[in-house]
Short mmCIF file of C-alpha atoms in Angstrom, two decimals:
data_model
loop_
_atom_site.label_atom_id
_atom_site.label_comp_id
_atom_site.label_asym_id
_atom_site.label_seq_id
_atom_site.Cartn_x
_atom_site.Cartn_y
_atom_site.Cartn_z
CA MET A 1 139.91 36.20 56.39
CA ARG A 2 141.08 36.31 52.78
CA HIS A 3 144.78 35.67 52.24
CA ARG A 4 146.83 37.28 49.53
CA PHE A 5 148.88 35.02 47.31
CA ARG A 6 150.49 35.30 43.95
CA LEU A 7 150.83 32.58 41.36
CA PRO A 8 151.66 32.67 37.68
CA LEU A 9 148.50 32.90 35.61
CA SER A 10 148.85 29.32 34.30
CA ALA A 11 149.35 27.98 37.82
CA THR A 12 146.35 29.96 39.07
CA LEU A 13 144.09 28.48 36.40
CA THR A 14 145.37 24.97 37.20
CA THR A 15 144.66 25.50 40.90
CA LEU A 16 141.15 26.81 40.28
CA THR A 17 140.41 23.84 38.03
CA ALA A 18 141.54 21.42 40.72
CA LEU A 19 139.46 23.13 43.41
CA THR A 20 136.40 23.08 41.19
CA ALA A 21 136.83 19.36 40.57
CA THR A 22 136.84 18.73 44.33
CA GLY A 23 133.63 20.69 44.81
CA LEU A 24 135.21 23.47 46.88
CA LEU A 25 134.26 26.09 44.34
CA LEU A 26 130.89 26.40 42.63
CA PRO A 27 131.15 28.49 39.46
CA PRO A 28 127.92 29.38 37.63
CA THR A 29 128.64 26.87 34.85
CA THR A 30 128.61 23.86 37.21
CA ALA A 31 126.19 21.21 35.89
CA HIS A 32 123.14 20.43 38.06
CA ALA A 33 121.10 17.25 38.18
CA ALA A 34 117.66 17.28 36.59
CA PRO A 35 114.87 17.94 39.15
CA ALA A 36 113.24 14.82 40.60
CA GLU A 37 109.56 14.33 41.35
CA GLN A 38 108.54 16.10 44.55
CA PRO A 39 105.36 16.28 46.60
CA VAL A 40 103.07 19.29 46.29
CA GLY A 41 101.40 20.51 49.45
CA ILE A 42 97.67 20.46 48.67
CA LEU A 43 96.28 22.06 51.80
CA ASN A 44 93.45 20.22 53.53
CA GLY A 45 93.34 17.62 50.75
CA ASP A 46 91.23 15.38 53.01
CA PHE A 47 88.65 18.18 53.49
CA ALA A 48 88.77 17.49 57.24
CA LEU A 49 88.96 21.15 58.30
CA PRO A 50 87.07 22.73 59.85
CA ALA A 51 86.11 19.88 62.15
CA THR A 52 83.03 17.90 61.11
CA LYS A 53 79.78 18.38 62.96
CA GLY A 54 77.55 15.46 62.07
CA ASP A 55 77.75 13.27 59.00
CA GLY A 56 76.47 15.83 56.51
CA PRO A 57 75.62 17.00 54.02
CA THR A 58 76.65 20.42 55.29
CA THR A 59 77.51 23.50 53.29
CA VAL A 60 80.63 24.86 54.93
CA ALA A 61 83.60 27.02 53.97
CA ILE A 62 86.23 24.31 53.70
CA ASP A 63 89.60 25.55 54.95
CA ASN A 64 92.03 26.55 52.16
CA TRP A 65 89.43 25.88 49.43
CA THR A 66 87.20 28.31 47.55
CA GLY A 67 83.63 27.45 46.60
CA ALA A 68 80.34 26.56 48.32
CA ASN A 69 80.12 22.76 48.38
CA GLN A 70 78.42 19.99 50.32
CA ARG A 71 80.67 18.00 52.68
CA TYR A 72 80.09 14.52 54.08
CA SER A 73 81.90 12.74 56.87
CA PRO A 74 84.09 9.75 55.88
CA ALA A 75 81.45 7.32 57.15
CA ALA A 76 78.62 9.06 55.31
CA SER A 77 80.78 9.15 52.16
CA GLY A 78 81.20 5.39 52.22
CA ARG A 79 84.94 5.62 52.86
CA THR A 80 87.17 3.54 55.08
CA ASP A 81 89.85 6.21 55.58
CA SER A 82 89.72 9.64 57.22
CA ALA A 83 89.06 11.56 54.00
CA HIS A 84 85.79 13.47 53.77
CA GLY A 85 83.76 13.52 50.59
CA VAL A 86 82.79 16.81 48.93
CA ALA A 87 79.86 17.09 46.53
CA LEU A 88 80.37 19.76 43.87
CA GLN A 89 76.73 20.90 43.78
CA LYS A 90 75.16 21.76 40.43
CA ASP A 91 76.36 23.01 37.06
CA GLY A 92 78.97 25.76 37.22
CA ASN A 93 79.81 25.44 40.90
CA THR A 94 83.53 25.05 41.52
CA LEU A 95 85.94 23.81 44.14
CA ARG A 96 89.40 25.30 43.73
CA GLN A 97 92.74 25.92 45.39
CA ARG A 98 96.08 27.43 44.37
CA LEU A 99 98.91 24.92 44.57
CA ARG A 100 101.36 26.84 46.69
CA GLY A 101 105.00 26.77 45.76
CA VAL A 102 104.49 25.37 42.26
CA ARG A 103 106.30 27.48 39.70
CA THR A 104 105.64 28.14 36.03
CA GLY A 105 106.77 25.21 33.90
CA ALA A 106 106.30 22.56 36.59
CA GLN A 107 104.80 19.25 35.50
CA VAL A 108 102.07 18.53 38.03
CA THR A 109 100.26 15.24 38.57
CA VAL A 110 97.14 15.27 40.76
CA THR A 111 95.65 12.07 42.17
CA TYR A 112 92.25 11.88 43.81
CA GLU A 113 89.11 9.76 43.94
CA ASP A 114 85.59 10.45 42.72
CA SER A 115 82.20 8.92 43.33
CA PRO A 116 78.59 9.44 42.29
CA ALA A 117 76.58 11.21 44.97
CA VAL A 118 75.72 9.38 48.18
CA SER A 119 72.90 11.80 49.01
CA LYS A 120 69.58 10.17 49.88
CA GLU A 121 67.95 12.83 47.70
CA CYS A 122 69.20 11.08 44.55
CA VAL A 123 66.88 9.14 42.28
CA ALA A 124 68.02 6.38 39.95
CA SER A 125 68.20 8.62 36.89
CA ASP A 126 70.61 10.98 38.67
CA VAL A 127 73.38 8.46 39.19
CA GLU A 128 72.74 5.32 37.16
CA ASN A 129 74.97 6.53 34.31
CA GLY A 130 77.47 8.38 36.49
CA GLN A 131 77.74 12.11 37.01
CA PRO A 132 79.82 14.56 34.95
CA TYR A 133 82.34 17.15 36.13
CA THR A 134 85.57 18.69 34.86
CA VAL A 135 89.01 19.17 36.37
CA ASP A 136 91.71 21.55 35.17
CA GLY A 137 94.87 23.27 36.33
CA SER A 138 96.29 26.57 35.11
CA GLY A 139 97.71 25.87 31.67
CA GLY A 140 96.41 22.32 31.50
CA GLN A 141 93.80 20.87 29.19
CA LEU A 142 90.28 20.74 30.60
CA GLN A 143 89.58 17.11 31.46
CA GLU A 144 85.97 15.93 31.32
CA VAL A 145 85.20 13.10 33.73
CA THR A 146 82.16 10.98 34.54
CA THR A 147 81.98 9.14 37.84
CA ALA A 148 81.26 5.44 38.17
CA HIS A 149 77.66 4.28 37.59
CA ASP A 150 75.39 3.63 40.55
CA PRO A 151 72.29 1.81 39.27
CA GLY A 152 69.36 0.80 41.40
CA ARG A 153 69.37 3.80 43.70
CA VAL A 154 66.13 4.65 45.52
CA LYS A 155 65.32 8.11 46.79
CA GLY A 156 65.39 8.29 50.57
CA THR A 157 68.22 5.78 50.84
CA ALA A 158 71.81 6.98 51.05
CA GLY A 159 74.32 5.50 48.64
CA SER A 160 77.41 3.63 49.80
CA GLY A 161 79.81 5.43 47.47
CA SER A 162 81.65 4.03 44.48
CA TRP A 163 85.10 5.61 44.79
CA THR A 164 87.32 5.46 41.72
CA PRO A 165 91.00 6.56 41.61
CA ARG A 166 91.70 9.32 39.09
CA THR A 167 94.78 11.10 37.76
CA TYR A 168 95.09 14.50 36.16
CA ALA A 169 98.37 15.93 34.82
CA PHE A 170 99.20 19.41 33.53
CA THR A 171 102.10 21.80 33.01
CA ALA A 172 101.68 25.02 34.98
CA THR A 173 101.63 28.24 32.99
CA GLU A 174 101.58 30.49 36.05
CA ASN A 175 103.08 30.51 39.50
CA ASP A 176 100.86 28.96 42.17
CA PRO A 177 98.52 27.47 39.53
CA VAL A 178 94.83 26.99 40.32
CA LEU A 179 93.39 23.49 40.51
CA THR A 180 89.64 23.59 39.79
CA PHE A 181 86.84 21.01 39.94
CA THR A 182 83.58 22.08 38.26
CA SER A 183 80.23 20.29 38.43
CA LYS A 184 78.49 19.62 35.10
CA VAL A 185 75.21 18.30 36.50
CA THR A 186 72.58 20.26 34.57
CA HIS A 187 69.27 18.46 35.14
CA SER A 188 66.92 20.95 36.76
CA ARG A 189 65.22 18.29 38.84
CA THR A 190 68.42 16.99 40.38
CA HIS A 191 68.63 17.91 44.05
CA LEU A 192 71.40 20.27 45.11
CA THR A 193 73.15 17.59 47.14
CA CYS A 194 72.97 14.90 44.44
CA THR A 195 76.13 15.83 42.57
CA PRO A 196 79.54 14.24 41.85
CA MET A 197 81.93 13.87 44.78
CA VAL A 198 85.71 14.09 45.14
CA ALA A 199 88.01 13.10 48.00
CA ASN A 200 91.58 12.37 49.06
CA LEU A 201 93.51 14.86 46.88
CA ARG A 202 97.27 14.51 46.52
CA ALA A 203 99.78 15.95 44.04
CA VAL A 204 103.40 15.68 42.95
CA GLU A 205 105.44 17.81 40.58
CA VAL A 206 108.59 17.76 38.54
CA PRO A 207 109.70 21.37 39.04
CA PRO A 208 111.34 23.31 36.23
CA ALA A 209 115.12 23.54 36.26
CA VAL A 210 116.37 26.57 38.16
CA ASP A 211 117.54 29.28 35.77
CA ARG A 212 120.84 30.42 37.25
CA THR A 213 121.53 32.88 34.43
CA VAL A 214 118.98 35.47 35.57
CA GLU A 215 120.70 38.76 36.29
CA ARG A 216 120.46 40.15 39.81
CA THR A 217 118.97 43.34 38.41
CA ALA A 218 116.09 41.39 36.81
CA LEU A 219 114.87 38.98 39.49
CA GLY A 220 111.33 38.73 38.15
CA THR A 221 107.95 40.02 39.28
CA ALA A 222 107.03 39.65 42.94
CA GLU A 223 103.51 38.33 43.48
CA ALA A 224 101.02 38.61 46.33
CA TYR A 225 98.07 36.39 47.20
CA LYS A 226 95.24 36.43 49.68
CA GLY A 227 94.02 32.89 50.10
CA ASN A 228 93.41 31.58 46.59
CA GLU A 229 93.12 35.01 44.99
CA ARG A 230 95.98 36.88 43.36
CA GLU A 231 96.31 40.46 44.62
CA LYS A 232 96.51 43.27 42.06
CA THR A 233 99.28 45.01 44.02
CA LEU A 234 101.83 44.06 46.64
CA HIS A 235 100.73 46.70 49.11
CA ASN A 236 98.24 44.79 51.27
CA ALA A 237 100.52 41.77 51.65
CA ALA A 238 103.52 43.97 52.49
CA ALA A 239 101.44 45.95 54.97
CA ALA A 240 100.33 42.69 56.61
CA CYS A 241 104.01 41.95 57.29
CA ASN A 242 104.69 45.39 58.75
CA GLY A 243 105.13 44.19 62.31
CA GLU A 244 107.91 42.42 64.19
CA ASN A 245 106.22 39.01 64.24
CA ALA A 246 103.47 39.67 61.71
CA CYS A 247 104.96 37.42 59.00
CA THR A 248 107.36 34.55 58.65
CA PHE A 249 109.64 34.20 55.66
CA ARG A 250 109.65 30.67 54.28
CA PRO A 251 112.64 30.07 52.00
CA ASP A 252 112.37 27.61 49.14
CA THR A 253 115.63 25.66 49.30
CA ARG A 254 114.93 24.09 45.89
CA THR A 255 115.32 27.38 44.05
CA SER A 256 117.84 29.09 46.35
CA PHE A 257 121.51 28.82 45.49
CA ARG A 258 124.91 30.47 45.77
CA PHE A 259 127.06 31.45 42.83
CA TYR A 260 129.98 33.53 41.64
CA GLY A 261 129.02 36.84 40.09
CA ARG A 262 130.52 38.45 37.04
CA ALA A 263 134.19 39.36 37.38
CA ARG A 264 134.95 43.06 37.40
CA VAL A 265 138.13 45.12 37.44
CA ILE A 266 138.69 47.06 40.65
CA GLY A 267 141.09 49.98 40.64
CA GLU A 268 143.25 50.95 37.68
CA ALA A 269 145.42 49.08 35.24
CA PHE A 270 149.16 49.78 35.81
CA VAL A 271 151.18 49.84 32.57
CA ASN A 272 154.95 49.37 32.77
CA CYS A 273 156.49 51.32 29.87
CA THR A 274 160.03 51.12 31.30
CA ARG A 275 162.87 48.72 30.53
CA ASN A 276 162.95 47.59 34.15
CA THR A 277 160.78 45.51 36.45
CA VAL A 278 158.52 47.71 38.55
CA GLN A 279 157.32 46.71 42.02
CA HIS A 280 154.89 48.69 44.08
CA THR A 281 152.01 48.32 46.54
CA ARG A 282 148.47 49.48 45.91
CA THR A 283 145.29 49.42 48.01
CA VAL A 284 142.12 48.11 46.37
CA ARG A 285 138.64 48.63 47.83
CA TYR A 286 135.43 46.88 46.83
CA ALA A 287 131.83 46.55 48.01
CA GLU A 288 128.74 44.43 47.30
CA ARG A 289 125.04 45.21 47.80
CA SER A 290 121.75 43.32 47.75
CA HIS A 291 118.90 43.34 45.23
CA ASP A 292 115.27 42.23 45.67
CA SER A 293 112.38 41.48 43.36
CA ILE A 294 109.89 43.56 45.37
CA ALA A 295 111.68 46.84 44.68
CA GLN A 296 112.23 45.81 41.05
CA THR A 297 108.51 45.05 40.64
CA TYR A 298 107.60 48.56 41.79
CA ALA A 299 110.27 50.06 39.51
CA ASP A 300 109.07 48.07 36.49
CA ALA A 301 105.55 49.38 37.09
CA ASN A 302 106.86 52.98 37.36
CA LEU A 303 105.61 53.17 40.95
CA SER A 304 107.40 54.60 43.93
CA LEU A 305 108.42 51.95 46.45
CA GLU A 306 106.05 52.01 49.40
CA GLU A 307 107.52 52.33 52.87
CA VAL A 308 106.29 48.95 54.09
CA ALA A 309 107.91 47.10 51.18
CA ARG A 310 111.42 48.54 51.47
CA LEU A 311 114.19 46.01 52.03
CA PRO A 312 117.86 47.00 52.60
CA SER A 313 118.84 46.80 48.95
CA THR A 314 119.43 50.39 47.84
CA GLY A 315 123.23 50.19 47.70
CA ASP A 316 123.46 53.21 50.00
CA ARG A 317 125.15 51.98 53.18
CA ALA A 318 123.56 54.50 55.55
CA GLU A 319 120.06 53.97 54.13
CA ASP A 320 120.39 50.18 54.20
CA GLN A 321 121.63 50.18 57.79
CA LYS A 322 118.57 52.22 58.73
CA ARG A 323 116.25 49.80 56.94
CA ILE A 324 117.81 46.82 58.71
CA LYS A 325 116.78 48.38 62.01
CA ASP A 326 113.40 49.79 60.96
CA ARG A 327 111.91 47.31 58.48
CA PRO A 328 110.29 44.21 60.02
CA MET A 329 110.45 42.35 56.70
CA ALA A 330 114.25 42.66 56.70
CA ALA A 331 114.40 41.03 60.14
CA GLN A 332 111.89 38.34 59.12
CA PHE A 333 113.95 37.44 56.08
CA ALA A 334 117.30 37.41 57.92
CA LEU A 335 115.93 35.30 60.78
CA ALA A 336 114.48 32.68 58.45
CA TYR A 337 117.71 32.56 56.44
CA GLU A 338 119.82 32.01 59.54
CA LYS A 339 117.54 29.27 60.82
CA GLN A 340 117.61 27.47 57.48
CA TRP A 341 121.31 27.73 56.59
CA GLN A 342 122.83 28.17 60.06
CA ARG A 343 124.72 31.34 59.20
CA PRO A 344 123.85 35.04 59.32
CA TRP A 345 122.54 36.86 56.29
CA GLN A 346 124.38 39.97 55.17
CA TRP A 347 122.70 42.69 53.13
CA PHE A 348 125.97 44.35 52.07
CA SER A 349 129.71 43.81 52.36
CA SER A 350 132.93 45.71 51.73
CA ASP A 351 136.64 45.15 52.12
CA GLN A 352 140.05 46.44 51.09
CA ARG A 353 143.36 44.75 50.39
CA ASP A 354 146.98 45.86 49.93
CA ILE A 355 148.25 44.27 46.74
CA VAL A 356 151.99 43.99 45.98
CA GLU A 357 152.53 44.08 42.22
CA THR A 358 155.63 43.03 40.30
CA ILE A 359 155.27 44.16 36.69
CA GLN A 360 157.70 43.09 34.00
CA PRO A 361 158.73 45.49 31.22
CA GLY A 362 156.08 45.72 28.53
CA GLU A 363 153.34 44.25 30.76
CA VAL A 364 150.16 45.49 32.43
CA SER A 365 148.93 44.68 35.93
CA TRP A 366 145.36 44.83 37.20
CA VAL A 367 143.10 43.28 39.86
CA GLU A 368 139.73 41.58 39.30
CA LEU A 369 137.01 40.67 41.79
CA GLN A 370 134.61 37.76 41.33
CA PRO A 371 132.21 38.05 44.28
CA THR A 372 130.29 35.18 45.83
CA ARG A 373 126.57 35.82 46.02
CA GLU A 374 123.49 34.04 47.27
CA ARG A 375 119.99 34.05 45.79
CA VAL A 376 117.12 33.17 48.11
CA GLU A 377 113.55 32.66 46.91
CA GLY A 378 110.57 32.26 49.20
CA TRP A 379 107.39 33.71 50.70
CA PHE A 380 106.52 36.18 53.37
CA VAL A 381 103.49 34.53 54.99
CA SER A 382 101.25 36.29 57.49
CA LYS A 383 100.53 34.65 60.82
CA LYS A 384 96.93 34.02 59.77
CA ASP A 385 98.29 32.38 56.62
CA ASP A 386 96.02 34.50 54.46
CA TYR A 387 98.47 36.92 52.81
CA ARG A 388 101.49 35.55 50.96
CA LEU A 389 104.14 37.66 49.25
CA HIS A 390 106.62 35.94 46.96
CA ALA A 391 110.07 37.49 46.84
CA VAL A 392 113.59 36.84 45.58
CA VAL A 393 116.58 38.40 47.33
CA ASP A 394 120.10 38.38 45.90
CA GLY A 395 122.94 39.41 48.21
CA PRO A 396 126.63 38.90 49.04
CA SER A 397 127.36 35.45 50.44
CA ARG A 398 129.37 34.34 53.45
CA ALA A 399 129.25 30.71 52.40
CA VAL A 400 132.46 30.76 50.33
CA PRO A 401 135.17 33.42 49.85
CA ASP A 402 135.26 35.94 47.06
CA ARG A 403 137.79 35.48 44.28
CA LEU A 404 140.38 38.25 44.16
CA LEU A 405 142.46 37.75 41.01
CA GLN A 406 145.79 39.51 40.63
CA ARG A 407 146.50 39.68 36.92
CA THR A 408 149.40 40.60 34.64
CA GLY A 409 149.48 40.37 30.88
CA PRO A 410 150.87 41.82 27.67
CA MET A 411 150.00 45.33 26.62
CA SER A 412 147.19 45.99 24.24
CA ALA A 413 147.86 47.75 20.95
CA ALA A 414 146.64 51.05 22.44
CA GLU A 415 148.89 50.66 25.46
CA LYS A 416 151.90 49.90 23.25
CA GLN A 417 151.12 53.02 21.24
CA ARG A 418 150.93 55.04 24.44
CA CYS A 419 154.27 53.68 25.65
CA ALA A 420 155.89 54.49 22.28
CA ALA A 421 154.76 58.11 22.43
CA GLU A 422 157.55 60.66 23.03
CA ARG A 423 157.59 62.83 26.09
CA PRO A 424 156.64 66.51 25.60
CA MET A 425 159.57 68.38 23.97
CA THR A 426 160.40 71.78 22.46
CA THR A 427 163.22 73.21 20.29
CA THR A 428 166.47 75.01 21.18
CA PRO A 429 166.52 78.01 18.86
CA VAL A 430 170.15 79.13 19.69
CA GLY A 431 173.15 76.86 20.23
CA ALA A 432 171.30 73.61 19.78
CA ASP A 433 174.56 71.89 18.68
CA SER A 434 176.99 73.79 20.95
CA PRO A 435 178.86 72.01 23.77
CA ALA A 436 177.27 72.41 27.16
CA SER A 437 178.99 75.04 29.29
CA SER A 438 179.06 75.85 32.99
CA ALA A 439 178.36 79.54 32.81
CA ASP A 440 176.49 79.52 36.10
CA LYS A 441 179.50 78.26 38.09
CA GLY A 442 180.38 80.66 40.92
CA LEU A 443 177.24 82.70 40.52
CA LEU A 444 175.26 80.85 43.14
CA GLU A 445 175.40 82.26 46.65
CA ILE A 446 176.81 79.74 49.11
CA PRO A 447 174.83 79.76 52.33
CA ALA A 448 176.75 80.30 55.61
CA PRO A 449 177.15 77.28 57.88
CA THR A 450 174.80 77.14 60.81
CA SER A 451 176.71 74.78 63.13
CA ALA A 452 178.79 76.36 65.91
CA GLY A 453 182.58 76.28 65.42
CA VAL A 454 182.44 75.86 61.65
CA ARG A 455 184.17 78.57 59.67
CA SER A 456 182.40 80.17 56.80
CA ALA A 457 183.87 79.44 53.38
CA ALA A 458 183.62 83.14 52.64
CA THR A 459 186.33 84.16 55.20
CA THR A 460 189.17 82.99 53.04
CA PRO A 461 189.04 81.45 49.63
CA LEU A 462 191.80 78.94 50.48
CA GLY A 463 190.66 78.04 53.95
#
C-alpha cells in the first residue's frame, strides 16, 4: 500500500537523493556497469546430434545447423575428445547457424578447430598444402583460412587429423547473426569427402549496453525465425504459439530492467488567488497500461494485428482482461515472468488517492505521478524449438512503488495575470453615489410560525 505524506519540496528532494544513494530507488539516470564477456550458446557445437551411426563419413542433417556436410565420429576424426569432425564438402557448400540471443552491436569471438580432411579418398595433392575455406559472421569481415598441411598422404589410408585452434571475431550487424563456414576447395578431381574439417565450436560475446532511453511506444521490430531462417512475417511463429502449452517464453535477464517512467501531472492545478491559506481535499485517479513490440511491428507495417498475436496491451481494460483469458501467449509470458522474478506480472494497473492540499496565498498546488515500469525482452519458443518469436513487453511494475509527488510552487506569469483580473462588473446608471437605503424594509411577508403554541407575530404588532 502507498502511504500519503507531505514534506516541503526541499526536504522531499533531499529524501529522494538519500534513498537513491542507498539503492532503494532506481531512476533512469542510474549508471550501469559496462557489459562483461558472456558465453554464447552455439547449439550442437560438438556436432554430436543426431547420434552417430558408425565412424563416417556420413551425410546427415546435423541438428541446429544448415547445410549438407560430411560428419565423422571423434575417433575417425583423429580427436581425443567427444567432438565430431565435419567436412565442408566442395566449393560453395556452407555450414551455418544463427547465434541465438546475440543482439546487434555485440562483439562476438568464435573459437574452433580445423583440420585437413581425414578421408581415405584424399591424395597427397589434396592436402599437402592445406585446404582453404572461409568463415564469417553477419557484419564481420570474411576471413580466409587454410588448414594445416598434411604431406605424405596416400589414397586409401585415412588421415589422423591435424587439428589447429582458430579464432574469429566480428561485431554483429543484425540480431541473431549468422555464423557461416564455406568450403573453397575447387579442384574438380578432389573427392567430395576430401575437404576441410571443423570441430569443437564455442563462442563468447561482449553484448552492447542496454539502451534504457527507448520509449515504450517504440520498442523496436519484433522478429521471427524458423530454425536458422528469418521469417518474412510474424504470423507463422505467433500461430505456432497459439495453444496453452505450445510455446515457452524465455526472458533475457540481461536486457530486462525496471525503471521510472516520465512524470506526468494528474488532475488539475489549484491556484490560490486569495489572501488566505486554502486547505481542501481532492481525489486523484491514475492508470497504467502495457505496450509490446509485436503490436507495434504490425502497426509500423500498416497491417492489422492478427488474432493470434494479440497481447493485453491495448489500454482498454475490458479488452485486455479478455485477452488475458483468451490469448495463450499472454499466459506463456506471465508464467515465465513469475518463474524468473518470483512475482506476478501485471498487464495494467490503476489506483486513486485522497490528497489533502494546503495552499499558501499566491501559490499553485498540483500532483505528479512517476510510475514504475518493467521492460522484459525475450523469445516465445515453440515446443519443437523450431519457431522463435522475439518480443519486448513494457508494463507497470510491482517491484517498487510508484512516486506520487504532491507539489506546490509560485504562480506563473499567466496565473498571476488571471488572479489580478477583476471580477465581472457593470455600472449603476442612477444613484451610483447615493447612500444605501432600506426601502425594502417591511415589504417582505413574514411567514407564520409552524410550531404549536407559538403566537403569530401578525396578531399584535407589540406582542
